[in-house]
Tab-separated table of C-alpha atoms in Angstrom:
chain	number	residue	atom	x	y	z
R	208	MET	CA	-3.862	23.721	5.732
R	209	ASN	CA	-7.268	22.377	5.401
R	210	PHE	CA	-9.399	22.183	2.308
R	211	LYS	CA	-12.899	21.240	1.521
R	212	MET	CA	-14.180	19.176	-1.475
R	213	SER	CA	-17.305	19.378	-3.097
R	214	THR	CA	-18.310	15.455	-3.040
R	215	GLU	CA	-18.124	15.438	-6.700
R	216	GLN	CA	-14.467	15.679	-6.942
R	217	GLU	CA	-14.743	13.243	-3.640
R	218	ASN	CA	-16.602	10.433	-5.898
R	219	MET	CA	-14.266	10.968	-8.872
R	220	LEU	CA	-11.173	10.360	-6.457
R	221	HIS	CA	-12.597	7.558	-4.721
R	222	ASP	CA	-13.459	5.875	-8.462
R	223	ILE	CA	-9.692	6.582	-9.342
R	224	SER	CA	-8.586	5.003	-5.809
R	225	VAL	CA	-10.998	1.962	-6.620
R	226	VAL	CA	-9.605	1.144	-10.249
R	227	ASP	CA	-6.117	1.821	-9.497
R	228	PHE	CA	-6.205	-0.692	-6.387
R	229	VAL	CA	-7.469	-3.264	-8.950
R	230	THR	CA	-4.154	-2.663	-10.903
R	231	VAL	CA	-1.898	-2.660	-8.578
R	232	GLU	CA	-3.249	-6.010	-7.775
R	233	MET	CA	-3.578	-7.425	-10.909
R	234	ALA	CA	0.048	-6.272	-11.840
R	235	GLU	CA	1.021	-8.035	-8.509
R	236	TYR	CA	-0.748	-11.212	-9.636
R	237	LEU	CA	0.587	-10.880	-12.505
R	238	ASP	CA	4.704	-10.611	-11.768
R	239	THR	CA	4.471	-14.391	-10.818
R	240	HIS	CA	1.736	-15.146	-13.470
R	241	PRO	CA	2.922	-13.030	-16.260
R	242	MET	CA	1.074	-15.676	-19.268
R	243	ASP	CA	-2.366	-15.362	-17.754
R	244	ARG	CA	-3.938	-13.589	-20.837
R	245	GLU	CA	-7.602	-13.226	-18.562
R	246	ALA	CA	-5.694	-11.022	-15.778
R	247	ILE	CA	-3.266	-8.911	-19.119
R	248	GLU	CA	-7.032	-8.249	-20.336
R	249	TYR	CA	-8.231	-7.318	-16.688
R	250	PHE	CA	-5.150	-5.369	-16.632
R	251	ASN	CA	-5.928	-3.775	-19.201
R	252	HIS	CA	-9.450	-2.780	-18.809
R	253	TYR	CA	-8.631	-1.444	-15.851
R	254	MET	CA	-5.127	0.691	-16.443
R	255	ARG	CA	-6.892	2.202	-19.607
R	256	MET	CA	-10.369	2.851	-17.498
R	257	LYS	CA	-7.852	4.610	-14.903
R	258	ASN	CA	-5.486	6.997	-17.560
R	259	GLN	CA	-8.675	8.565	-18.797
R	260	MET	CA	-10.400	8.811	-15.135
R	261	MET	CA	-6.686	10.902	-14.143
R	262	ARG	CA	-6.692	12.884	-17.462
R	263	ASP	CA	-10.739	14.234	-16.406
R	264	TYR	CA	-9.696	14.848	-13.062
R	265	ALA	CA	-6.587	17.055	-14.083
R	266	GLY	CA	-8.544	18.694	-16.707
R	267	LYS	CA	-11.593	19.789	-13.429
R	268	TYR	CA	-9.158	19.803	-10.367
R	269	GLY	CA	-5.824	19.690	-11.284
R	270	PRO	CA	-3.042	16.777	-11.918
R	271	LEU	CA	-2.628	13.483	-9.383
R	272	SER	CA	0.035	12.898	-11.729
R	273	LEU	CA	2.668	14.789	-13.913
R	274	SER	CA	2.038	12.600	-16.784
R	275	VAL	CA	-1.692	14.283	-16.637
R	276	ALA	CA	-0.369	17.312	-15.808
R	277	ASP	CA	-1.317	20.504	-18.524
R	278	ASN	CA	0.887	23.432	-18.019
R	279	SER	CA	-0.088	25.130	-21.419
R	280	CYS	CA	-0.962	28.200	-18.560
R	281	LYS	CA	0.558	30.420	-16.855
R	282	GLU	CA	0.717	28.249	-13.577
R	283	TRP	CA	2.472	25.558	-12.482
R	284	LYS	CA	-0.941	23.119	-10.928
R	285	TRP	CA	1.214	20.530	-9.861
R	286	ALA	CA	2.162	22.757	-7.075
R	287	LEU	CA	-0.888	23.887	-6.437
R	288	GLN	CA	-2.737	20.829	-5.390
R	289	PRO	CA	-3.041	20.065	-1.587
R	290	MET	CA	-0.732	17.401	-0.382
R	291	PRO	CA	-3.065	14.466	0.405
R	292	TRP	CA	-2.507	13.752	4.138
R	293	GLU	CA	-3.866	17.313	5.012
R	294	GLY	CA	-7.417	14.966	4.948
R	295	GLY	CA	-8.943	16.537	1.484
R	296	CYS	CA	-7.812	12.597	0.087
A	1398	MET	CA	12.662	5.018	-10.556
A	1399	TRP	CA	9.850	5.661	-9.004
A	1400	ASN	CA	6.967	8.353	-9.678
A	1401	TYR	CA	4.394	10.038	-7.386
A	1402	GLU	CA	0.737	10.160	-7.429
A	1403	LYS	CA	-0.798	12.851	-5.288
A	1404	ARG	CA	-3.201	11.548	-3.300
A	1405	LEU	CA	-3.234	8.674	-0.723
A	1406	GLN	CA	-4.118	4.631	-2.078
A	1407	TYR	CA	-6.811	4.859	0.721
A	1408	PRO	CA	-8.391	7.617	2.387
A	1409	VAL	CA	-7.675	8.949	5.415
A	1410	LYS	CA	-10.156	11.788	7.418
A	1411	ILE	CA	-9.736	11.806	10.880
A	1412	THR	CA	-11.939	14.660	12.636
A	1413	GLN	CA	-11.599	13.674	16.434
A	1414	PRO	CA	-7.601	14.274	16.925
A	1415	ASN	CA	-6.238	11.355	19.693
A	1416	ALA	CA	-2.674	11.642	20.603
A	1417	LYS	CA	-2.829	8.215	22.736
A	1418	LEU	CA	-4.250	6.230	19.538
A	1419	ALA	CA	-1.197	7.783	18.009
A	1420	GLN	CA	1.080	6.825	20.071
A	1421	VAL	CA	-0.009	3.338	19.283
A	1422	ILE	CA	-0.549	3.903	15.551
A	1423	ILE	CA	3.246	5.000	14.884
A	1424	THR	CA	3.967	1.859	15.178
A	1425	GLN	CA	2.459	1.051	12.243
A	1426	PHE	CA	4.619	3.375	10.398
A	1427	GLY	CA	8.249	3.026	12.051
A	1428	GLY	CA	7.798	-0.181	14.262
A	1429	PRO	CA	9.611	-4.002	13.522
A	1430	ASP	CA	6.500	-4.789	11.325
A	1431	GLY	CA	5.264	-1.710	10.294
A	1432	GLU	CA	5.760	-0.089	6.841
A	1433	LEU	CA	8.789	1.564	6.226
A	1434	SER	CA	10.321	-1.688	7.612
A	1435	ALA	CA	8.248	-3.405	5.137
A	1436	SER	CA	9.101	-1.321	1.955
A	1437	MET	CA	12.949	-1.696	3.253
A	1438	ARG	CA	12.648	-5.382	3.034
A	1439	TYR	CA	11.108	-5.617	-0.122
A	1440	LEU	CA	13.171	-3.460	-1.825
A	1441	SER	CA	15.815	-4.366	-0.345
A	1442	GLN	CA	16.092	-8.067	-0.580
A	1443	ARG	CA	14.698	-8.050	-4.056
A	1444	TYR	CA	18.274	-7.619	-5.289
A	1445	THR	CA	19.736	-11.503	-4.714
A	1446	MET	CA	15.797	-12.415	-6.063
A	1447	PRO	CA	15.209	-14.756	-9.142
A	1448	PHE	CA	14.271	-12.637	-11.712
A	1449	ASN	CA	10.246	-13.214	-11.977
A	1450	VAL	CA	10.443	-12.704	-7.630
A	1451	ALA	CA	12.811	-9.608	-8.118
A	1452	GLY	CA	9.815	-8.169	-9.973
A	1453	LEU	CA	7.011	-8.604	-7.631
A	1454	LEU	CA	9.154	-7.683	-4.756
A	1455	THR	CA	9.791	-4.238	-6.676
A	1456	ASP	CA	5.955	-3.700	-7.116
A	1457	ILE	CA	5.021	-4.733	-3.346
A	1458	GLY	CA	7.856	-2.608	-2.184
A	1459	THR	CA	6.651	0.272	-4.018
A	1460	GLU	CA	2.893	-0.544	-2.626
A	1461	GLU	CA	4.678	-0.600	0.668
A	1462	LEU	CA	5.501	3.143	0.713
A	1463	ALA	CA	1.826	3.960	-0.189
A	1464	HIS	CA	1.091	1.877	3.065
A	1465	MET	CA	3.790	4.243	4.934
A	1466	GLU	CA	1.700	7.253	3.289
A	1467	ILE	CA	-1.256	6.237	4.435
A	1468	ILE	CA	-0.349	5.736	8.343
A	1469	SER	CA	1.684	8.612	8.636
A	1470	ALA	CA	-1.750	10.662	7.348
A	1471	ILE	CA	-3.400	8.910	10.062
A	1472	VAL	CA	-0.874	9.594	13.043
A	1473	TYR	CA	-0.340	13.418	11.568
A	1474	GLN	CA	-4.068	13.791	11.417
A	1475	LEU	CA	-4.117	12.350	14.993
A	1476	THR	CA	-2.174	15.081	16.619
A	1477	LYS	CA	-2.473	17.547	14.705
A	1478	ASP	CA	-2.908	21.307	16.113
A	1479	LEU	CA	-3.015	19.740	19.613
A	1480	SER	CA	-2.256	22.374	22.492
A	1481	MET	CA	-0.024	21.887	25.540
A	1482	ASP	CA	-2.525	20.973	27.521
A	1483	GLU	CA	-3.934	18.182	25.323
A	1484	ILE	CA	-0.355	17.187	24.612
A	1485	GLU	CA	0.394	16.568	28.603
A	1486	ALA	CA	-3.720	14.865	28.470
A	1487	TYR	CA	-2.608	12.276	26.207
A	1488	GLY	CA	0.693	11.304	27.541
A	1489	PHE	CA	2.293	12.616	24.018
A	1490	ASP	CA	4.494	14.964	26.098
A	1491	LYS	CA	7.859	12.771	26.302
A	1492	TYR	CA	7.551	12.465	21.869
A	1493	TYR	CA	6.860	16.106	21.754
A	1494	VAL	CA	10.076	16.984	23.635
A	1495	ASP	CA	11.682	15.675	20.816
A	1496	HIS	CA	9.892	15.758	18.109
A	1497	THR	CA	7.060	18.296	18.760
A	1498	LEU	CA	4.008	16.985	16.149
A	1499	ALA	CA	6.706	15.987	13.197
A	1500	LEU	CA	6.588	12.258	12.265
A	1501	TRP	CA	9.202	10.126	13.179
A	1502	PRO	CA	9.341	6.557	12.621
A	1503	GLN	CA	9.526	4.672	16.367
A	1504	SER	CA	7.534	1.841	17.806
A	1505	ALA	CA	5.094	2.257	19.913
A	1506	SER	CA	7.188	1.990	22.586
A	1507	GLY	CA	9.475	4.074	21.403
A	1508	ILE	CA	12.522	2.603	19.829
A	1509	PRO	CA	13.662	4.402	16.514
A	1510	PHE	CA	13.558	2.789	13.371
A	1511	ASN	CA	16.059	0.723	12.508
A	1512	SER	CA	16.947	-2.015	9.890
A	1513	CYS	CA	17.528	-4.362	12.366
A	1514	PHE	CA	13.761	-4.853	12.082
A	1515	PHE	CA	14.093	-6.899	8.823
A	1516	GLN	CA	16.695	-9.167	7.249
A	1517	SER	CA	17.912	-9.767	3.667
A	1518	LYS	CA	20.212	-12.638	3.216
A	1519	GLY	CA	20.669	-13.479	-0.244
A	1520	ASP	CA	18.272	-16.991	-0.346
A	1521	ALA	CA	15.059	-16.406	-1.997
A	1522	ILE	CA	13.254	-18.775	0.469
A	1523	THR	CA	14.740	-17.513	3.642
A	1524	ASP	CA	13.903	-13.902	2.676
A	1525	LEU	CA	10.194	-14.645	1.517
A	1526	THR	CA	10.081	-16.424	5.041
A	1527	GLU	CA	11.171	-13.544	6.656
A	1528	ASP	CA	8.901	-11.552	4.836
A	1529	MET	CA	5.751	-13.971	5.727
A	1530	ALA	CA	6.922	-13.673	9.708
A	1531	ALA	CA	6.750	-9.969	9.194
A	1532	ASP	CA	3.496	-8.902	6.672
A	1533	GLY	CA	2.125	-11.940	7.728
A	1534	ALA	CA	2.121	-10.865	11.165
A	1535	MET	CA	-1.088	-9.497	10.545
A	1536	LEU	CA	-2.753	-11.731	8.272
U	176	MET	CA	8.582	-21.201	-19.999
U	177	GLN	CA	7.693	-22.241	-16.455
U	178	ASP	CA	5.405	-25.161	-15.938
U	179	TYR	CA	3.280	-23.798	-13.096
U	180	ASN	CA	1.700	-26.670	-12.165
U	181	PHE	CA	5.382	-28.297	-11.417
U	182	ASN	CA	4.424	-26.236	-8.048
U	183	GLU	CA	1.395	-28.258	-7.095
U	184	TYR	CA	2.966	-31.568	-6.680
U	185	PHE	CA	4.055	-31.031	-2.949
U	186	ASP	CA	5.332	-34.332	-2.792
U	187	ARG	CA	7.866	-34.317	-4.854
U	188	PHE	CA	9.133	-31.544	-2.968
U	189	PRO	CA	12.081	-31.842	-0.304
U	190	LEU	CA	11.717	-31.462	3.435
U	191	ALA	CA	12.660	-28.911	5.740
U	192	MET	CA	11.488	-26.143	3.122
U	193	ALA	CA	8.906	-23.705	3.232
U	194	TYR	CA	6.349	-24.199	-0.090
U	195	VAL	CA	3.539	-21.953	-0.971
U	196	PRO	CA	0.374	-23.488	-3.107
U	197	TRP	CA	0.154	-21.629	-6.600
U	198	GLN	CA	-2.576	-19.016	-7.295
U	199	HIS	CA	-4.912	-19.371	-9.784
U	200	LEU	CA	-7.459	-16.384	-11.192
U	201	THR	CA	-10.833	-17.641	-10.398
U	202	GLN	CA	-12.854	-14.041	-10.419
U	203	ILE	CA	-12.347	-11.086	-9.020
U	204	TYR	CA	-14.722	-9.521	-6.562
U	205	GLU	CA	-17.596	-8.026	-8.733
U	206	ASP	CA	-17.635	-5.299	-5.985
U	207	LEU	CA	-14.975	-3.113	-6.212
U	208	ASP	CA	-15.545	-0.978	-3.505
U	209	LYS	CA	-16.149	-3.919	-1.187
U	210	ALA	CA	-12.844	-5.196	-2.742
U	211	PHE	CA	-11.238	-1.992	-2.081
U	212	CYS	CA	-12.365	-2.003	1.712
U	213	THR	CA	-11.581	-5.558	2.093
U	214	GLY	CA	-7.890	-5.095	0.617
U	215	THR	CA	-8.215	-7.460	-2.296
U	216	ILE	CA	-9.805	-8.081	-5.358
U	217	PHE	CA	-9.011	-11.269	-4.929
U	218	PRO	CA	-11.861	-13.458	-2.956
U	219	GLU	CA	-9.385	-16.645	-2.574
U	220	LEU	CA	-6.918	-14.075	-0.554
U	221	THR	CA	-9.636	-12.437	1.364
U	222	LYS	CA	-8.236	-13.214	5.236
U	223	PRO	CA	-9.622	-10.891	8.055
U	224	PHE	CA	-7.843	-10.724	11.304
U	225	THR	CA	-8.455	-12.874	13.630
U	226	GLY	CA	-5.308	-12.978	16.258
U	227	ARG	CA	-3.765	-16.014	15.062
U	228	ARG	CA	-4.219	-18.826	12.128
U	229	CYS	CA	-5.758	-21.845	11.749
U	230	VAL	CA	-8.806	-20.231	12.191
U	231	LYS	CA	-11.924	-20.387	9.755
């Protein structure tokens, strides 16, 4: 199964990846430096940004995570998302 | 407990299949220093680690699973939709006869994934040194 | 709480064990796209593959 993404969708996905990467790196730093206030601020900033981007993306293209899945409509959008290894993401 | 996000941590978009390359890259999936080995190493060792290191190894082990998915996507796309002629030309026939174009964790030389690839000894320094030998092998 | 600076006094540590210097947060890459491609947001942890270490 092949699918094609619009440039806008690709850009949104890229931005999510970049911002998520910052949260992953900062979380691992904080695991060994739990009292570092500056790192906590960095983490909070980028995590808030990621959460907003995940909601925006879900609203347009469907949920990347069950936590942002809007199931108020008839279809289960989570199942209709393409698998990430198919080259779309 | 884990949650899944339906996206790759880093995008993989391969336009030109190459099963010869796939046979080398597959070692980063199921070989001794591959991502499967890395994730199982961290997620096994974490139980007997000091408190804050256990948390770190959990998060690193989780990230290794995301890396495994990236590598798997590379191998999958490099071997996707190959014809029988291409499979033979790439020397992919020996893998194909057992697994077709499915993913199976093995090293480049065909050794199946095995937990003997990593250690878990219950001593923080010993295990972290092992982690550096395996994960730092590429640093 | 743990005194993180303690980990830097290497001369107080027993022989024949392995130690790792403590990382201090200095800055993260301003260009996050570059950080994403490099594989770390920390400039001090950027270690490109050289085939072996002890290479600048």
